[in-house]
Amino acid sequence: MEPLIKIKNLKTRFHTEDGVVKAVNGVSYKMARGEVLGVVGESGCGKSVHALSIMRLIQIPPGEIESGEIWFDGQELLKLSDKEMRQIRGRDIAMVFQDPMSSLNPVYTVGMQIMEALILHKNMNKKAARERAAELLSMVGIPEANKRLDNYPHQFSGGMRQRAMIAMALSCDPKLLIADEPTTALDVTIQAQIINLVIKLQEEMGMAVMWITHDLGIVAEMVHKINVMYAGFIIERGNVRDIFKKTRHPYTKGLLGSLPRIDEAPGTKLVSIAGLPPDLVNLPTGCPFYARCTYRQDRCRQEQPPLEETENSDHVVACWRWKEI
């Protein structure tokens, strides 16, 4: 079956006074219909920029998608006109952003903002759009949905704003939902509610979900596959079980070591990854993780490792020494 998304050698750049920031550096992967994919890595590793590139929301200038292909449902998104892309954005691919307060327009009611997508993409009249908007708010767990449609974003709590953003994203039954760290600004109990809500809606609607986060613990229970990103590269990719149980990259190992676990002995110390990520203006020639890696050798400094298959063809890693890890 043809994958829903097929990305080939995607490179995204930002032109700044300090030089060209190499934000995404040759990312390639496929995503099946109905698949839940976790994209993890530290802040600044290219997770969000790669997602914005899929949505064609990179601001030009200073940004540009330098090269690559993004195939979605049989269409090459980078070759579409702005008008054609606007038809896909919101209808077929929807995105939930990190901060719902800055994503919702403060001068329009929440109901009006959900109705807008329905009127634009589903050709509904205002009455039908309002009824559907109330259904959507109710579906994401907002009580008295009919009354809350007339509220403004500042009248919603943080968790409710995020639920409203999810309702807006799901309004046109998208084939792909991109969730960009949607629980970062929320407390842990609300985080759990939002995660459970997305899992439930994904199962009911059968849509694909891309969940972007810096926290591997969040994605452990909800995703099928994981892309681990570092300095704009995918450095490890595999099924969730392989990533957690058969970790092959030192960076992924470090990310997992920084998570508290309930099955560890009391007093077990968390591991930190020494050093800082590389400067994206002056990327090293070899492995981008070289300066922070405890497994490094001369070859790592001189040659960048390609993604290669491990014992499992679905599990790939970019490391010269993965067999020893």
Coordinates of C-alpha atoms in Angstrom, one line a residue:
M1 CA 0.0 0.0 0.0
E2 CA 1.3 3.5 -0.9
P3 CA 2.5 5.3 2.2
L4 CA 0.6 8.4 3.3
I5 CA 3.8 10.5 3.5
K6 CA 7.1 9.9 1.8
I7 CA 9.9 12.4 2.5
K8 CA 13.1 12.3 0.4
N9 CA 16.3 14.2 1.4
L10 CA 14.5 17.2 2.9
K11 CA 16.8 20.2 3.6
T12 CA 15.5 23.4 5.2
R13 CA 17.7 26.5 5.7
F14 CA 17.5 29.9 7.4
H15 CA 19.6 32.8 6.2
T16 CA 20.7 34.9 9.1
E17 CA 23.3 37.6 9.8
D18 CA 25.6 35.0 11.3
G19 CA 25.3 32.7 8.3
V20 CA 23.1 29.9 7.0
V21 CA 21.4 27.9 9.7
K22 CA 21.2 24.2 8.5
A23 CA 18.0 23.4 10.4
V24 CA 17.0 20.1 8.6
N25 CA 19.7 18.1 6.9
G26 CA 18.6 15.5 4.4
V27 CA 15.7 13.9 6.3
S28 CA 14.1 10.8 4.5
Y29 CA 11.4 8.5 5.8
K30 CA 7.9 7.0 5.1
M31 CA 4.8 7.1 7.2
A32 CA 1.9 4.7 6.7
R33 CA -1.8 5.6 6.8
G34 CA -3.1 5.4 10.3
E35 CA 0.4 5.3 11.8
V36 CA 1.3 7.1 15.0
L37 CA 4.9 8.4 14.7
G38 CA 6.9 10.0 17.5
V39 CA 9.5 12.6 16.5
V40 CA 11.9 13.2 19.5
G41 CA 15.1 15.1 20.3
E42 CA 16.4 18.1 22.1
S43 CA 15.2 21.6 21.5
G44 CA 16.7 23.0 18.2
C45 CA 17.2 19.6 16.6
G46 CA 14.9 20.3 13.7
K47 CA 11.7 18.5 14.8
S48 CA 9.3 21.5 14.4
V49 CA 11.1 22.9 11.3
H50 CA 10.7 19.6 9.5
A51 CA 7.0 19.5 10.4
L52 CA 6.5 23.1 9.3
S53 CA 8.2 22.2 6.0
I54 CA 5.6 19.5 5.5
M55 CA 2.9 22.1 6.0
R56 CA 4.8 24.6 3.8
L57 CA 4.7 27.1 6.6
I58 CA 8.4 28.1 6.5
Q59 CA 8.6 31.8 6.2
I60 CA 10.5 32.8 3.1
P61 CA 12.7 34.8 3.6
P62 CA 14.6 34.1 5.9
G63 CA 13.8 30.4 5.6
E64 CA 13.8 28.2 2.5
I65 CA 13.2 24.5 1.7
E66 CA 16.5 24.1 -0.2
S67 CA 15.9 20.7 -1.7
G68 CA 14.0 17.4 -1.3
E69 CA 10.6 15.9 -2.0
I70 CA 7.5 15.7 0.3
W71 CA 4.9 13.3 -1.1
F72 CA 1.5 13.3 0.6
D73 CA -1.2 11.0 -0.5
G74 CA 0.3 10.8 -4.0
Q75 CA 0.9 14.6 -4.4
E76 CA 4.3 16.3 -4.3
L77 CA 3.6 19.2 -1.9
L78 CA 6.7 21.3 -2.8
K79 CA 5.4 21.6 -6.4
L80 CA 1.9 22.8 -5.5
S81 CA 0.9 26.4 -5.8
D82 CA 0.1 28.4 -2.6
K83 CA -3.6 28.2 -3.4
E84 CA -3.5 24.4 -3.9
M85 CA -1.5 24.1 -0.6
R86 CA -4.1 26.1 1.3
Q87 CA -6.7 23.5 0.2
I88 CA -4.7 20.7 1.7
R89 CA -3.6 22.6 4.9
G90 CA -6.4 22.3 7.5
R91 CA -8.4 19.8 5.4
D92 CA -6.0 16.9 4.8
I93 CA -3.1 17.9 7.1
A94 CA -3.9 19.7 10.4
M95 CA -1.5 20.9 13.0
V96 CA -1.8 21.6 16.7
F97 CA 0.8 24.0 17.9
Q98 CA 2.8 24.2 21.2
D99 CA 1.1 27.3 22.7
P100 CA -2.6 27.5 22.2
M101 CA -2.8 31.1 23.5
S102 CA -0.7 32.4 20.6
S103 CA -2.3 30.1 18.1
L104 CA -5.9 31.2 18.8
N105 CA -6.9 34.6 17.6
P106 CA -7.9 36.6 20.8
V107 CA -10.4 38.9 19.0
Y108 CA -12.6 36.0 17.6
T109 CA -14.8 33.6 19.6
V110 CA -13.6 30.0 19.8
G111 CA -16.7 28.9 18.0
M112 CA -16.1 31.3 15.1
Q113 CA -12.5 30.0 14.7
I114 CA -13.7 26.4 14.5
M115 CA -16.5 27.3 12.1
E116 CA -14.1 29.1 9.8
A117 CA -12.5 25.9 8.7
L118 CA -15.8 24.1 8.2
I119 CA -17.2 27.0 6.1
L120 CA -14.0 27.2 4.0
H121 CA -13.2 23.5 3.5
K122 CA -16.6 21.8 3.9
N123 CA -18.8 24.5 2.3
M124 CA -21.1 24.5 5.3
N125 CA -23.5 27.3 6.0
K126 CA -23.2 29.1 9.4
K127 CA -25.9 27.2 11.1
A128 CA -24.5 23.8 10.1
A129 CA -21.0 24.9 10.9
R130 CA -22.1 26.1 14.4
E131 CA -23.8 22.7 15.1
R132 CA -20.7 20.8 14.0
A133 CA -18.4 23.1 16.1
A134 CA -20.5 22.3 19.2
E135 CA -20.2 18.6 18.4
L136 CA -16.4 18.9 18.1
L137 CA -16.0 20.8 21.4
S138 CA -18.2 18.2 23.1
M139 CA -16.1 15.4 21.4
V140 CA -12.9 16.8 22.9
G141 CA -14.4 16.9 26.4
I142 CA -15.5 20.5 26.8
P143 CA -18.8 20.7 28.9
E144 CA -21.7 22.9 27.8
A145 CA -20.2 23.1 24.4
N146 CA -23.1 25.2 22.9
K147 CA -22.5 28.0 25.4
R148 CA -18.7 27.8 25.2
L149 CA -18.7 28.5 21.5
D150 CA -19.3 32.2 22.3
N151 CA -16.4 32.4 24.6
Y152 CA -13.1 34.1 23.7
P153 CA -9.8 32.2 24.1
H154 CA -8.9 34.1 27.3
Q155 CA -12.0 32.7 28.9
F156 CA -10.7 29.1 28.5
S157 CA -8.0 27.5 30.7
G158 CA -4.8 26.3 29.2
G159 CA -6.1 22.7 28.9
M160 CA -9.4 23.8 27.4
R161 CA -7.6 26.0 24.8
Q162 CA -5.5 23.0 23.8
R163 CA -8.7 20.9 23.5
A164 CA -10.3 23.7 21.4
M165 CA -7.2 23.6 19.1
I166 CA -7.5 19.8 18.7
A167 CA -11.3 20.3 17.9
M168 CA -10.3 22.9 15.3
A169 CA -7.6 20.6 13.8
L170 CA -10.0 17.6 13.6
S171 CA -12.9 19.6 12.2
C172 CA -12.3 18.5 8.6
D173 CA -11.4 14.9 9.3
P174 CA -7.7 15.2 8.3
K175 CA -5.7 12.2 7.1
L176 CA -2.7 13.5 9.2
L177 CA -2.6 15.3 12.5
I178 CA 0.7 16.9 13.4
A179 CA 0.9 17.7 17.2
D180 CA 3.9 19.9 17.9
E181 CA 4.6 19.5 21.7
P182 CA 1.0 20.2 22.5
T183 CA 1.3 19.4 26.2
T184 CA 4.5 21.4 27.0
A185 CA 2.7 24.3 28.7
L186 CA 0.3 22.1 30.7
D187 CA 0.5 20.5 34.1
V188 CA 1.0 16.7 34.2
T189 CA -2.6 15.7 34.9
I190 CA -3.9 17.8 31.9
Q191 CA -1.0 16.4 29.8
A192 CA -2.2 12.9 30.4
Q193 CA -5.8 13.9 29.5
I194 CA -4.7 15.5 26.2
I195 CA -2.5 12.4 25.3
N196 CA -5.4 10.0 26.1
L197 CA -7.8 12.2 24.1
V198 CA -5.5 12.1 21.0
I199 CA -5.1 8.3 21.3
K200 CA -8.9 7.8 21.6
L201 CA -9.6 10.1 18.6
Q202 CA -6.9 8.5 16.5
E203 CA -8.4 5.1 17.1
E204 CA -11.9 6.3 16.3
M205 CA -11.0 8.3 13.2
G206 CA -8.1 6.1 11.9
M207 CA -6.0 9.2 11.0
A208 CA -2.2 9.2 11.1
V209 CA -0.6 11.2 13.9
M210 CA 2.8 12.8 14.1
W211 CA 3.6 13.6 17.8
I212 CA 6.6 15.9 18.2
T213 CA 8.2 16.0 21.7
H214 CA 11.5 16.2 23.5
D215 CA 10.2 13.6 26.0
L216 CA 10.6 10.0 25.1
G217 CA 8.4 9.0 28.1
I218 CA 5.4 10.7 26.6
V219 CA 5.5 8.7 23.4
A220 CA 6.3 5.3 24.9
E221 CA 2.6 4.2 25.2
M222 CA 1.1 6.0 22.2
V223 CA 3.3 5.7 19.1
H224 CA 4.1 2.8 16.6
K225 CA 7.4 4.2 15.4
I226 CA 10.0 6.8 16.5
N227 CA 12.3 9.1 14.6
V228 CA 15.1 10.3 16.9
M229 CA 16.5 13.7 15.5
Y230 CA 19.8 15.4 16.3
A231 CA 21.2 18.5 14.6
G232 CA 18.7 18.3 11.8
F233 CA 19.4 14.6 11.0
I234 CA 17.4 11.5 11.8
I235 CA 20.0 9.5 13.7
E236 CA 17.8 6.5 14.7
R237 CA 14.4 5.3 13.5
G238 CA 12.5 2.2 14.4
N239 CA 9.5 0.6 16.1
V240 CA 8.9 1.9 19.6
R241 CA 9.9 -1.5 21.1
D242 CA 13.2 -1.5 19.3
I243 CA 14.0 2.0 20.2
F244 CA 13.4 1.3 23.9
K245 CA 14.7 -2.2 24.2
K246 CA 17.4 -2.4 21.5
T247 CA 18.8 1.2 21.5
R248 CA 21.6 1.5 19.0
H249 CA 22.7 5.2 19.0
P250 CA 24.6 6.8 21.9
Y251 CA 22.3 9.8 21.7
T252 CA 19.1 7.8 22.0
K253 CA 20.8 5.9 24.9
G254 CA 21.4 9.3 26.6
L255 CA 17.8 10.4 26.1
L256 CA 16.5 7.2 27.7
G257 CA 19.0 7.5 30.5
S258 CA 17.7 10.9 31.4
L259 CA 14.2 9.5 32.1
P260 CA 13.2 8.4 35.6
R261 CA 11.9 4.8 35.6
I262 CA 9.7 3.1 38.1
D263 CA 11.4 -0.3 37.5
E264 CA 14.8 0.9 38.6
A265 CA 16.3 0.4 42.1
P266 CA 15.9 3.3 44.5
G267 CA 18.8 5.8 44.4
T268 CA 19.5 5.1 40.7
K269 CA 21.0 8.3 39.2
L270 CA 19.7 9.8 36.0
V271 CA 22.2 10.2 33.2
S272 CA 22.9 13.5 31.5
I273 CA 24.5 14.0 28.1
A274 CA 27.6 16.1 28.4
G275 CA 28.3 19.1 26.2
L276 CA 26.1 21.1 23.9
P277 CA 24.5 20.4 20.5
P278 CA 26.6 21.5 17.5
D279 CA 26.4 25.0 15.9
L280 CA 23.9 24.6 13.0
V281 CA 25.7 27.4 11.1
N282 CA 29.0 25.5 11.3
L283 CA 28.1 21.8 11.3
P284 CA 31.0 19.4 11.8
T285 CA 32.1 17.2 8.8
G286 CA 31.8 13.9 10.6
C287 CA 29.1 12.6 12.9
P288 CA 27.1 15.5 14.4
F289 CA 27.1 13.8 17.8
Y290 CA 30.9 13.3 17.8
A291 CA 31.8 16.0 20.4
R292 CA 29.4 14.6 23.0
C293 CA 29.9 10.9 22.4
T294 CA 31.6 8.4 24.7
Y295 CA 32.0 5.9 21.9
R296 CA 33.7 8.2 19.5
Q297 CA 36.8 7.3 17.4
D298 CA 38.8 9.1 14.6
R299 CA 36.5 7.8 11.9
C300 CA 33.5 9.5 13.6
R301 CA 35.2 12.9 13.3
Q302 CA 36.1 12.5 9.7
E303 CA 33.1 10.6 8.1
Q304 CA 29.4 11.1 8.7
P305 CA 27.7 7.7 9.2
P306 CA 24.7 6.9 6.9
L307 CA 21.5 5.4 8.2
E308 CA 21.9 1.6 8.0
E309 CA 19.7 -1.3 8.9
T310 CA 20.4 -3.1 12.2
E311 CA 19.2 -6.7 12.8
N312 CA 15.8 -5.5 11.9
S313 CA 15.1 -3.8 8.6
D314 CA 12.6 -1.5 10.2
H315 CA 15.3 -0.3 12.7
V316 CA 17.9 2.0 11.2
V317 CA 20.8 3.9 12.9
A318 CA 23.5 6.4 11.9
C319 CA 26.5 5.3 13.9
W320 CA 29.7 3.6 13.0
R321 CA 29.8 1.6 16.2
W322 CA 26.1 0.6 16.6
K323 CA 27.1 -3.1 16.9
E324 CA 29.0 -2.5 20.1
I325 CA 26.2 -0.5 21.8

